[in-house]
PDB file of C-alpha atoms in Angstrom:
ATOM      1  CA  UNK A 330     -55.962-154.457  36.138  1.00 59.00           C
ATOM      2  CA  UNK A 331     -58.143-153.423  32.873  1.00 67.00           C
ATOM      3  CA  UNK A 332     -55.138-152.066  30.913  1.00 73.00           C
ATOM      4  CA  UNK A 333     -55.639-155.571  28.870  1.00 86.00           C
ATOM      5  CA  UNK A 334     -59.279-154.974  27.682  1.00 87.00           C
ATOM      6  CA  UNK A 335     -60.177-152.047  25.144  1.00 87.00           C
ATOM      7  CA  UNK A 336     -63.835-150.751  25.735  1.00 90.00           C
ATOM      8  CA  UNK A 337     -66.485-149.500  23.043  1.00 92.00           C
ATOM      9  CA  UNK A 338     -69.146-146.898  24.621  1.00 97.00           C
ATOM     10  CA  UNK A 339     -71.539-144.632  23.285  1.00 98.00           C
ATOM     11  CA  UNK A 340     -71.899-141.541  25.507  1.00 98.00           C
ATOM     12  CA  UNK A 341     -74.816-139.042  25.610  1.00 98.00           C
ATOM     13  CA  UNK A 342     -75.269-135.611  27.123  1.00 98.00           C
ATOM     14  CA  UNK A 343     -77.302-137.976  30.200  1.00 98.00           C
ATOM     15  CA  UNK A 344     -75.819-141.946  29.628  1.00 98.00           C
ATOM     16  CA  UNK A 345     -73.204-143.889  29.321  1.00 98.00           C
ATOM     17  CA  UNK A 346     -73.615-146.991  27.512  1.00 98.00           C
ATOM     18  CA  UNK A 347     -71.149-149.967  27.364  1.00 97.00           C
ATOM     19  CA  UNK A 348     -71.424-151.747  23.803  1.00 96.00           C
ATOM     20  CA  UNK A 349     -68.763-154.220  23.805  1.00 91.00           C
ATOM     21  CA  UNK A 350     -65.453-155.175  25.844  1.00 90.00           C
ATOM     22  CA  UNK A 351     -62.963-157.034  24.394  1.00 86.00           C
ATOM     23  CA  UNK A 352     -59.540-158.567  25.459  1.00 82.00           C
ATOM     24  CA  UNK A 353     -56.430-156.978  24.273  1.00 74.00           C
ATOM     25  CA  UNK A 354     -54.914-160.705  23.592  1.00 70.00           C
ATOM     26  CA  UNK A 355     -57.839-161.592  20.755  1.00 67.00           C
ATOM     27  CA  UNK A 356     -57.570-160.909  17.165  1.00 69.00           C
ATOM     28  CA  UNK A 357     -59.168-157.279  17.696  1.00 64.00           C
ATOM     29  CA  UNK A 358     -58.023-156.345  13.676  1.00 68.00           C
ATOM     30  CA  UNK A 359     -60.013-159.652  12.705  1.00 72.00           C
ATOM     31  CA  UNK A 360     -63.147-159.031  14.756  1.00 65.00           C
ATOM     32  CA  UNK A 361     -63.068-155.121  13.724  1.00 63.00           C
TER      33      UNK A 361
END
């Protein structure tokens, strides 16, 4: 199940690119 990990991707008209994935339970306020 990924509804517990939040996903950062930069899209292009030709890519997708995965940045970062995180875990919902970390500190995402503190790392962002």
């Amino acid at each position: 199940d990924f509804s517990d990990y939040l996903v950062f991707y930069e899209a292009g008209d030709d890519y997708v690119e995965i940045v970062r994935v995180l875990h919902g339970a970390r500190d995402l306020e503190g790392m962002l």
